[in-house]
């Protein structure tokens, strides 16, 4: 109950956080220079984002606009693969619609860099985030702006804690037939990472066994939470930062951090090389790594990127639970392969 109250208080505080414009005195000299240039040129940054829910992404966009009056921010939220498809269509049409691209699939950032489609920019705030999260491209073309965990969730009205899965192979138990919820790697970057990870740990046989349990398959990993809340399924592979807000709203869910490890993912953001709003885009990258954005993320039950922003007392810190992450190249090589195999096995 303690962490629910804290998340509720943080959520209420979001409106206060985003309602107070940042005074010029609060900006660094670098930020002030970007702000003045962006304002003078009437720049508006368009953000394609998959790293947050629509509600949280909109709150971040609003916070940016109110922190920097006169600089606009358009938020376009979708799943990672849909966002990348939209960006690819923009590129084919030779139109510069997106200024900052934030995916949950790190292979997107690597591909865009290799194709020469990203602007090199190292945010000043990069050195101010939690040291373990100072990730991204060593050449400075993309940067980790959010981290997340994928773990197991269950409906507490339908499953007793002692009966809940304790590790990833437990989802394969025949007792969960018609009771498992997962999402599609062809749509969700988080799910693509998870499928590659499970194949690495347990082989493709893991999914052949999972298929026998006839899981309900959504698109976004957020869909798994919706299925649990509706009682359509009892257990799921879900993003922790989608489950926790649902719990805070009173839904009967709980999280299991698997004994074989929750999947830790580092989500990249980057500026497109063809941006027509370079000052606003750079300022927005600074904002994504800033304190105010982390406060909004934590209020929405996500992880903080900044050491100044505390998590609720009952929310495990990354490092307090067993986690693992995949090398970037394994994700890049693996997602197209597993997506094709997934469609062969599950359809869709």
mmCIF file of C-alpha atoms in Angstrom:
data_model
loop_
_atom_site.group_PDB
_atom_site.id
_atom_site.type_symbol
_atom_site.label_atom_id
_atom_site.label_comp_id
_atom_site.label_asym_id
_atom_site.label_seq_id
_atom_site.Cartn_x
_atom_site.Cartn_y
_atom_site.Cartn_z
ATOM 1 C CA UNK A 1 0.000 0.000 0.000
ATOM 2 C CA UNK A 2 2.877 2.382 0.726
ATOM 3 C CA UNK A 3 4.157 2.451 -2.823
ATOM 4 C CA UNK A 4 0.613 2.897 -4.164
ATOM 5 C CA UNK A 5 0.179 6.005 -2.065
ATOM 6 C CA UNK A 6 3.565 7.301 -3.209
ATOM 7 C CA UNK A 7 2.800 6.699 -6.878
ATOM 8 C CA UNK A 8 -0.593 8.348 -6.410
ATOM 9 C CA UNK A 9 1.053 11.358 -4.820
ATOM 10 C CA UNK A 10 3.632 11.511 -7.576
ATOM 11 C CA UNK A 11 0.917 11.296 -10.208
ATOM 12 C CA UNK A 12 -0.919 14.196 -8.610
ATOM 13 C CA UNK A 13 2.348 16.072 -8.522
ATOM 14 C CA UNK A 14 2.820 15.752 -12.276
ATOM 15 C CA UNK A 15 0.356 18.564 -12.920
ATOM 16 C CA UNK A 16 2.348 20.765 -10.557
ATOM 17 C CA UNK A 17 5.633 19.737 -12.114
ATOM 18 C CA UNK A 18 4.553 20.498 -15.653
ATOM 19 C CA UNK A 19 2.684 23.677 -14.822
ATOM 20 C CA UNK A 20 5.715 25.705 -13.783
ATOM 21 C CA UNK A 21 7.801 27.008 -16.694
ATOM 22 C CA UNK A 22 11.547 26.724 -16.284
ATOM 23 C CA UNK A 23 12.979 30.128 -15.501
ATOM 24 C CA UNK A 24 15.922 31.255 -17.573
ATOM 25 C CA UNK A 25 18.001 31.120 -14.392
ATOM 26 C CA UNK A 26 17.368 27.364 -14.186
ATOM 27 C CA UNK A 27 18.825 26.716 -17.637
ATOM 28 C CA UNK A 28 22.455 26.075 -18.319
ATOM 29 C CA UNK A 29 24.147 28.461 -20.719
ATOM 30 C CA UNK A 30 23.956 25.743 -23.382
ATOM 31 C CA UNK A 31 20.227 25.200 -22.892
ATOM 32 C CA UNK A 32 19.558 28.946 -22.862
ATOM 33 C CA UNK A 33 21.375 29.325 -26.189
ATOM 34 C CA UNK A 34 19.360 26.492 -27.755
ATOM 35 C CA UNK A 35 16.127 27.895 -26.326
ATOM 36 C CA UNK A 36 16.675 31.390 -27.647
ATOM 37 C CA UNK A 37 17.571 30.079 -31.100
ATOM 38 C CA UNK A 38 14.593 27.696 -31.206
ATOM 39 C CA UNK A 39 12.203 30.437 -30.067
ATOM 40 C CA UNK A 40 13.602 32.974 -32.526
ATOM 41 C CA UNK A 41 13.083 30.510 -35.392
ATOM 42 C CA UNK A 42 9.576 29.447 -34.235
ATOM 43 C CA UNK A 43 10.735 25.840 -34.042
ATOM 44 C CA UNK A 44 8.472 22.933 -33.081
ATOM 45 C CA UNK A 45 9.937 19.512 -32.390
ATOM 46 C CA UNK A 46 7.993 16.444 -33.545
ATOM 47 C CA UNK A 47 8.678 13.382 -31.400
ATOM 48 C CA UNK A 48 7.996 9.839 -32.583
ATOM 49 C CA UNK A 49 7.971 7.835 -29.344
ATOM 50 C CA UNK A 50 7.400 4.251 -28.229
ATOM 51 C CA UNK A 51 9.146 4.428 -24.851
ATOM 52 C CA UNK A 52 6.140 5.638 -22.847
ATOM 53 C CA UNK A 53 2.378 5.275 -22.759
ATOM 54 C CA UNK A 54 0.413 7.880 -24.673
ATOM 55 C CA UNK A 55 -0.565 9.598 -21.420
ATOM 56 C CA UNK A 56 3.022 9.838 -20.179
ATOM 57 C CA UNK A 57 4.391 10.885 -23.565
ATOM 58 C CA UNK A 58 1.781 13.647 -23.774
ATOM 59 C CA UNK A 59 2.732 14.807 -20.261
ATOM 60 C CA UNK A 60 6.385 15.000 -21.295
ATOM 61 C CA UNK A 61 5.479 16.987 -24.403
ATOM 62 C CA UNK A 62 3.362 19.384 -22.351
ATOM 63 C CA UNK A 63 6.128 19.767 -19.779
ATOM 64 C CA UNK A 64 8.590 20.699 -22.516
ATOM 65 C CA UNK A 65 6.250 23.285 -24.047
ATOM 66 C CA UNK A 66 5.582 24.886 -20.681
ATOM 67 C CA UNK A 67 9.228 24.811 -19.664
ATOM 68 C CA UNK A 68 10.213 26.556 -22.901
ATOM 69 C CA UNK A 69 7.403 28.948 -23.924
ATOM 70 C CA UNK A 70 7.461 29.719 -27.601
ATOM 71 C CA UNK A 71 8.966 26.350 -28.573
ATOM 72 C CA UNK A 72 6.480 23.715 -29.721
ATOM 73 C CA UNK A 73 6.367 19.942 -29.260
ATOM 74 C CA UNK A 74 4.199 17.502 -31.222
ATOM 75 C CA UNK A 75 3.963 14.016 -29.688
ATOM 76 C CA UNK A 76 3.297 11.011 -31.960
ATOM 77 C CA UNK A 77 3.064 7.874 -29.808
ATOM 78 C CA UNK A 78 2.869 4.324 -31.208
ATOM 79 C CA UNK A 79 4.557 0.958 -30.842
ATOM 80 C CA UNK A 80 8.214 0.811 -31.840
ATOM 81 C CA UNK A 81 7.766 -1.022 -35.129
ATOM 82 C CA UNK A 82 4.848 1.167 -36.194
ATOM 83 C CA UNK A 83 6.889 4.287 -35.367
ATOM 84 C CA UNK A 84 9.824 2.973 -37.388
ATOM 85 C CA UNK A 85 7.558 2.079 -40.299
ATOM 86 C CA UNK A 86 6.144 5.598 -40.252
ATOM 87 C CA UNK A 87 9.636 7.076 -40.162
ATOM 88 C CA UNK A 88 10.681 4.850 -43.061
ATOM 89 C CA UNK A 89 7.700 6.089 -45.070
ATOM 90 C CA UNK A 90 8.736 9.675 -44.318
ATOM 91 C CA UNK A 91 12.232 8.920 -45.575
ATOM 92 C CA UNK A 92 10.976 7.308 -48.786
ATOM 93 C CA UNK A 93 8.781 10.340 -49.412
ATOM 94 C CA UNK A 94 11.760 12.612 -48.684
ATOM 95 C CA UNK A 95 9.790 14.482 -46.017
ATOM 96 C CA UNK A 96 11.147 15.637 -42.671
ATOM 97 C CA UNK A 97 8.220 14.932 -40.337
ATOM 98 C CA UNK A 98 10.106 13.552 -37.324
ATOM 99 C CA UNK A 99 12.779 15.487 -35.450
ATOM 100 C CA UNK A 100 13.471 13.188 -32.481
ATOM 101 C CA UNK A 101 12.949 9.422 -32.667
ATOM 102 C CA UNK A 102 12.642 7.377 -29.437
ATOM 103 C CA UNK A 103 12.319 3.612 -29.871
ATOM 104 C CA UNK A 104 12.220 0.588 -27.614
ATOM 105 C CA UNK A 105 14.125 -1.342 -30.273
ATOM 106 C CA UNK A 106 17.822 -0.343 -30.239
ATOM 107 C CA UNK A 107 18.341 -1.885 -33.667
ATOM 108 C CA UNK A 108 16.376 1.038 -35.112
ATOM 109 C CA UNK A 109 18.932 3.556 -33.870
ATOM 110 C CA UNK A 110 21.851 1.493 -35.108
ATOM 111 C CA UNK A 111 20.291 1.100 -38.559
ATOM 112 C CA UNK A 112 19.546 4.822 -38.831
ATOM 113 C CA UNK A 113 23.115 5.646 -37.841
ATOM 114 C CA UNK A 114 24.585 3.237 -40.373
ATOM 115 C CA UNK A 115 22.426 4.769 -43.100
ATOM 116 C CA UNK A 116 23.661 8.255 -42.243
ATOM 117 C CA UNK A 117 20.199 9.404 -41.181
ATOM 118 C CA UNK A 118 21.040 10.685 -37.691
ATOM 119 C CA UNK A 119 22.582 13.922 -36.475
ATOM 120 C CA UNK A 120 25.547 13.615 -34.150
ATOM 121 C CA UNK A 121 24.698 15.310 -30.873
ATOM 122 C CA UNK A 122 25.992 14.594 -27.372
ATOM 123 C CA UNK A 123 23.585 16.099 -24.807
ATOM 124 C CA UNK A 124 25.083 18.063 -21.968
ATOM 125 C CA UNK A 125 22.786 16.108 -19.614
ATOM 126 C CA UNK A 126 24.274 12.793 -20.731
ATOM 127 C CA UNK A 127 26.885 13.007 -17.978
ATOM 128 C CA UNK A 128 24.240 13.778 -15.353
ATOM 129 C CA UNK A 129 22.149 10.619 -15.622
ATOM 130 C CA UNK A 130 22.661 7.568 -13.422
ATOM 131 C CA UNK A 131 26.068 6.232 -14.391
ATOM 132 C CA UNK A 132 24.845 2.725 -15.221
ATOM 133 C CA UNK A 133 22.417 4.217 -17.779
ATOM 134 C CA UNK A 134 24.889 6.355 -19.682
ATOM 135 C CA UNK A 135 24.457 4.169 -22.720
ATOM 136 C CA UNK A 136 23.964 4.561 -26.417
ATOM 137 C CA UNK A 137 26.253 5.160 -29.336
ATOM 138 C CA UNK A 138 29.931 5.720 -28.507
ATOM 139 C CA UNK A 139 30.087 8.019 -31.544
ATOM 140 C CA UNK A 140 27.316 10.243 -30.177
ATOM 141 C CA UNK A 141 24.505 9.636 -32.680
ATOM 142 C CA UNK A 142 21.951 8.144 -30.226
ATOM 143 C CA UNK A 143 21.590 7.972 -26.456
ATOM 144 C CA UNK A 144 19.707 5.957 -23.843
ATOM 145 C CA UNK A 145 16.843 8.133 -22.601
ATOM 146 C CA UNK A 146 14.770 5.494 -20.779
ATOM 147 C CA UNK A 147 15.276 2.058 -19.245
ATOM 148 C CA UNK A 148 12.676 -0.607 -18.566
ATOM 149 C CA UNK A 149 12.223 -4.146 -17.263
ATOM 150 C CA UNK A 150 10.169 -6.990 -18.692
ATOM 151 C CA UNK A 151 8.976 -9.399 -16.004
ATOM 152 C CA UNK A 152 6.006 -11.654 -15.213
ATOM 153 C CA UNK A 153 2.645 -10.263 -14.126
ATOM 154 C CA UNK A 154 -0.505 -11.972 -12.915
ATOM 155 C CA UNK A 155 -4.109 -11.263 -11.928
ATOM 156 C CA UNK A 156 -4.324 -11.555 -8.136
ATOM 157 C CA UNK A 157 -8.046 -12.368 -8.240
ATOM 158 C CA UNK A 158 -7.362 -15.409 -10.358
ATOM 159 C CA UNK A 159 -3.923 -16.541 -9.165
ATOM 160 C CA UNK A 160 -2.616 -16.987 -5.624
ATOM 161 C CA UNK A 161 0.922 -15.661 -4.993
ATOM 162 C CA UNK A 162 2.209 -19.139 -4.176
ATOM 163 C CA UNK A 163 0.821 -20.454 -7.480
ATOM 164 C CA UNK A 164 2.204 -17.658 -9.671
ATOM 165 C CA UNK A 165 5.065 -18.400 -12.102
ATOM 166 C CA UNK A 166 8.472 -17.912 -10.510
ATOM 167 C CA UNK A 167 10.611 -17.985 -13.660
ATOM 168 C CA UNK A 168 10.184 -17.770 -17.422
ATOM 169 C CA UNK A 169 9.862 -21.532 -18.078
ATOM 170 C CA UNK A 170 6.963 -21.636 -15.597
ATOM 171 C CA UNK A 171 4.829 -19.941 -18.256
ATOM 172 C CA UNK A 172 5.130 -23.183 -20.243
ATOM 173 C CA UNK A 173 3.385 -25.264 -17.574
ATOM 174 C CA UNK A 174 0.244 -26.875 -19.093
ATOM 175 C CA UNK A 175 -1.790 -25.479 -16.187
ATOM 176 C CA UNK A 176 -1.530 -22.092 -17.941
ATOM 177 C CA UNK A 177 -3.123 -23.329 -21.171
ATOM 178 C CA UNK A 178 -5.377 -20.542 -22.509
ATOM 179 C CA UNK A 179 -4.225 -18.328 -19.618
ATOM 180 C CA UNK A 180 -1.018 -16.668 -20.887
ATOM 181 C CA UNK A 181 -0.847 -13.212 -22.450
ATOM 182 C CA UNK A 182 2.070 -12.059 -24.616
ATOM 183 C CA UNK A 183 2.522 -9.585 -27.453
ATOM 184 C CA UNK A 184 3.963 -9.647 -30.964
ATOM 185 C CA UNK A 185 7.653 -8.992 -31.752
ATOM 186 C CA UNK A 186 6.626 -7.608 -35.133
ATOM 187 C CA UNK A 187 4.984 -4.637 -33.416
ATOM 188 C CA UNK A 188 6.657 -4.118 -30.049
ATOM 189 C CA UNK A 189 10.366 -3.456 -29.582
ATOM 190 C CA UNK A 190 10.196 -4.629 -25.970
ATOM 191 C CA UNK A 191 8.618 -7.896 -27.054
ATOM 192 C CA UNK A 192 11.179 -8.318 -29.823
ATOM 193 C CA UNK A 193 13.935 -8.015 -27.226
ATOM 194 C CA UNK A 194 12.142 -10.464 -24.943
ATOM 195 C CA UNK A 195 11.680 -13.075 -27.687
ATOM 196 C CA UNK A 196 15.368 -12.843 -28.641
ATOM 197 C CA UNK A 197 16.277 -13.178 -24.958
ATOM 198 C CA UNK A 198 14.098 -16.246 -24.371
ATOM 199 C CA UNK A 199 15.501 -17.888 -27.491
ATOM 200 C CA UNK A 200 19.016 -17.239 -26.216
ATOM 201 C CA UNK A 201 18.250 -18.658 -22.777
ATOM 202 C CA UNK A 202 16.075 -21.614 -23.727
ATOM 203 C CA UNK A 203 16.155 -22.080 -27.496
ATOM 204 C CA UNK A 204 13.273 -21.737 -29.941
ATOM 205 C CA UNK A 205 11.733 -24.763 -28.229
ATOM 206 C CA UNK A 206 10.577 -22.300 -25.574
ATOM 207 C CA UNK A 207 8.083 -20.804 -28.011
ATOM 208 C CA UNK A 208 7.074 -24.131 -29.485
ATOM 209 C CA UNK A 209 6.056 -25.133 -25.965
ATOM 210 C CA UNK A 210 4.432 -21.754 -25.329
ATOM 211 C CA UNK A 211 2.337 -22.163 -28.472
ATOM 212 C CA UNK A 212 0.823 -25.329 -26.988
ATOM 213 C CA UNK A 213 -0.546 -23.147 -24.175
ATOM 214 C CA UNK A 214 -2.417 -21.069 -26.784
ATOM 215 C CA UNK A 215 -1.430 -17.607 -25.534
ATOM 216 C CA UNK A 216 -3.503 -14.563 -26.317
ATOM 217 C CA UNK A 217 -1.324 -12.264 -28.434
ATOM 218 C CA UNK A 218 -1.564 -8.487 -28.515
ATOM 219 C CA UNK A 219 0.437 -5.899 -30.424
ATOM 220 C CA UNK A 220 1.871 -3.486 -27.879
ATOM 221 C CA UNK A 221 3.257 -4.998 -24.684
ATOM 222 C CA UNK A 222 0.717 -2.734 -22.928
ATOM 223 C CA UNK A 223 -1.992 -5.010 -24.368
ATOM 224 C CA UNK A 224 -0.926 -7.789 -22.000
ATOM 225 C CA UNK A 225 -1.914 -5.630 -19.029
ATOM 226 C CA UNK A 226 -5.300 -4.919 -20.583
ATOM 227 C CA UNK A 227 -5.883 -8.650 -20.995
ATOM 228 C CA UNK A 228 -4.985 -9.340 -17.356
ATOM 229 C CA UNK A 229 -7.233 -6.553 -16.083
ATOM 230 C CA UNK A 230 -10.142 -7.894 -18.126
ATOM 231 C CA UNK A 231 -9.623 -11.376 -16.689
ATOM 232 C CA UNK A 232 -9.124 -12.742 -20.204
ATOM 233 C CA UNK A 233 -5.771 -14.178 -19.117
ATOM 234 C CA UNK A 234 -4.196 -14.933 -15.744
ATOM 235 C CA UNK A 235 -0.443 -14.460 -16.355
ATOM 236 C CA UNK A 236 1.705 -12.514 -18.800
ATOM 237 C CA UNK A 237 5.106 -11.323 -19.929
ATOM 238 C CA UNK A 238 4.761 -7.564 -19.410
ATOM 239 C CA UNK A 239 6.699 -4.351 -19.054
ATOM 240 C CA UNK A 240 6.972 -3.413 -15.385
ATOM 241 C CA UNK A 241 6.338 0.241 -16.167
ATOM 242 C CA UNK A 242 2.988 -0.736 -17.702
ATOM 243 C CA UNK A 243 1.943 -2.981 -14.818
ATOM 244 C CA UNK A 244 2.760 -0.684 -11.913
ATOM 245 C CA UNK A 245 0.501 2.221 -12.986
ATOM 246 C CA UNK A 246 -2.328 -0.247 -13.454
ATOM 247 C CA UNK A 247 -1.804 -1.542 -9.912
ATOM 248 C CA UNK A 248 -1.768 2.035 -8.612
ATOM 249 C CA UNK A 249 -5.174 2.577 -10.229
ATOM 250 C CA UNK A 250 -6.545 -0.291 -8.150
ATOM 251 C CA UNK A 251 -6.386 -3.141 -10.637
ATOM 252 C CA UNK A 252 -5.746 -6.635 -9.194
ATOM 253 C CA UNK A 253 -2.256 -7.211 -10.582
ATOM 254 C CA UNK A 254 1.099 -8.209 -9.133
ATOM 255 C CA UNK A 255 4.641 -8.449 -10.497
ATOM 256 C CA UNK A 256 7.046 -11.377 -10.279
ATOM 257 C CA UNK A 257 10.722 -10.654 -10.914
ATOM 258 C CA UNK A 258 11.787 -14.004 -12.400
ATOM 259 C CA UNK A 259 14.481 -15.954 -10.618
ATOM 260 C CA UNK A 260 16.247 -16.376 -13.969
ATOM 261 C CA UNK A 261 16.227 -12.616 -14.483
ATOM 262 C CA UNK A 262 14.014 -9.773 -15.647
ATOM 263 C CA UNK A 263 15.019 -8.377 -19.032
ATOM 264 C CA UNK A 264 16.643 -4.939 -18.752
ATOM 265 C CA UNK A 265 16.316 -2.768 -21.842
ATOM 266 C CA UNK A 266 17.954 0.545 -22.668
ATOM 267 C CA UNK A 267 15.811 2.640 -24.988
ATOM 268 C CA UNK A 268 17.595 4.972 -27.442
ATOM 269 C CA UNK A 269 16.614 8.407 -28.726
ATOM 270 C CA UNK A 270 18.190 10.343 -31.581
ATOM 271 C CA UNK A 271 17.842 13.464 -33.718
ATOM 272 C CA UNK A 272 17.167 12.964 -37.420
ATOM 273 C CA UNK A 273 19.809 14.417 -39.720
ATOM 274 C CA UNK A 274 17.161 16.106 -41.894
ATOM 275 C CA UNK A 275 15.467 17.924 -39.014
ATOM 276 C CA UNK A 276 14.197 21.402 -39.815
ATOM 277 C CA UNK A 277 14.117 22.226 -36.109
ATOM 278 C CA UNK A 278 17.670 21.521 -34.940
ATOM 279 C CA UNK A 279 17.701 23.802 -31.908
ATOM 280 C CA UNK A 280 14.362 22.538 -30.597
ATOM 281 C CA UNK A 281 15.450 18.948 -31.252
ATOM 282 C CA UNK A 282 18.683 19.390 -29.290
ATOM 283 C CA UNK A 283 16.819 21.117 -26.478
ATOM 284 C CA UNK A 284 14.319 18.252 -26.417
ATOM 285 C CA UNK A 285 17.143 15.705 -26.143
ATOM 286 C CA UNK A 286 18.432 17.634 -23.141
ATOM 287 C CA UNK A 287 14.930 17.547 -21.679
ATOM 288 C CA UNK A 288 14.615 13.774 -22.153
ATOM 289 C CA UNK A 289 17.704 13.363 -19.964
ATOM 290 C CA UNK A 290 16.677 16.067 -17.504
ATOM 291 C CA UNK A 291 15.244 16.005 -14.001
ATOM 292 C CA UNK A 292 11.708 17.116 -14.918
ATOM 293 C CA UNK A 293 11.239 14.336 -17.435
ATOM 294 C CA UNK A 294 12.437 11.736 -14.911
ATOM 295 C CA UNK A 295 9.948 13.076 -12.365
ATOM 296 C CA UNK A 296 7.133 12.615 -14.854
ATOM 297 C CA UNK A 297 8.346 9.119 -15.735
ATOM 298 C CA UNK A 298 8.522 8.086 -12.075
ATOM 299 C CA UNK A 299 5.059 9.534 -11.439
ATOM 300 C CA UNK A 300 3.912 7.170 -14.195
ATOM 301 C CA UNK A 301 5.742 4.253 -12.493
ATOM 302 C CA UNK A 302 8.669 4.146 -14.916
ATOM 303 C CA UNK A 303 12.338 4.135 -13.972
ATOM 304 C CA UNK A 304 14.290 7.307 -13.272
ATOM 305 C CA UNK A 305 17.278 8.312 -15.368
ATOM 306 C CA UNK A 306 18.464 10.912 -12.871
ATOM 307 C CA UNK A 307 19.924 10.286 -9.393
ATOM 308 C CA UNK A 308 18.111 13.380 -8.074
ATOM 309 C CA UNK A 309 14.718 11.687 -8.600
ATOM 310 C CA UNK A 310 13.821 9.004 -6.065
ATOM 311 C CA UNK A 311 11.680 5.949 -6.756
ATOM 312 C CA UNK A 312 8.793 4.997 -4.451
ATOM 313 C CA UNK A 313 10.092 3.127 -1.390
ATOM 314 C CA UNK A 314 8.479 -0.180 -2.384
ATOM 315 C CA UNK A 315 9.640 -0.134 -6.009
ATOM 316 C CA UNK A 316 12.751 -2.295 -6.387
ATOM 317 C CA UNK A 317 15.717 -0.436 -7.789
ATOM 318 C CA UNK A 318 17.412 -1.955 -10.773
ATOM 319 C CA UNK A 319 20.258 -3.777 -9.072
ATOM 320 C CA UNK A 320 18.038 -5.061 -6.268
ATOM 321 C CA UNK A 321 16.499 -7.726 -8.510
ATOM 322 C CA UNK A 322 18.200 -10.133 -10.888
ATOM 323 C CA UNK A 323 18.339 -8.742 -14.414
ATOM 324 C CA UNK A 324 20.067 -9.423 -17.696
ATOM 325 C CA UNK A 325 20.376 -7.528 -20.968
ATOM 326 C CA UNK A 326 21.312 -8.438 -24.509
ATOM 327 C CA UNK A 327 24.271 -7.108 -26.482
ATOM 328 C CA UNK A 328 23.015 -4.681 -29.110
ATOM 329 C CA UNK A 329 24.241 -6.731 -32.051
ATOM 330 C CA UNK A 330 22.286 -9.766 -30.833
ATOM 331 C CA UNK A 331 19.135 -7.645 -30.797
ATOM 332 C CA UNK A 332 19.861 -6.218 -34.252
ATOM 333 C CA UNK A 333 20.473 -9.647 -35.741
ATOM 334 C CA UNK A 334 17.845 -11.440 -33.714
ATOM 335 C CA UNK A 335 14.608 -9.463 -34.006
ATOM 336 C CA UNK A 336 14.062 -9.957 -37.774
ATOM 337 C CA UNK A 337 14.814 -13.676 -37.391
ATOM 338 C CA UNK A 338 12.520 -14.276 -34.428
ATOM 339 C CA UNK A 339 9.734 -12.153 -35.917
ATOM 340 C CA UNK A 340 9.662 -14.345 -39.023
ATOM 341 C CA UNK A 341 9.749 -17.517 -36.928
ATOM 342 C CA UNK A 342 7.047 -16.092 -34.656
ATOM 343 C CA UNK A 343 4.714 -15.485 -37.592
ATOM 344 C CA UNK A 344 5.311 -19.008 -38.826
ATOM 345 C CA UNK A 345 4.461 -20.413 -35.388
ATOM 346 C CA UNK A 346 1.754 -18.082 -34.074
ATOM 347 C CA UNK A 347 0.558 -16.291 -37.212
ATOM 348 C CA UNK A 348 -0.096 -12.552 -37.422
#
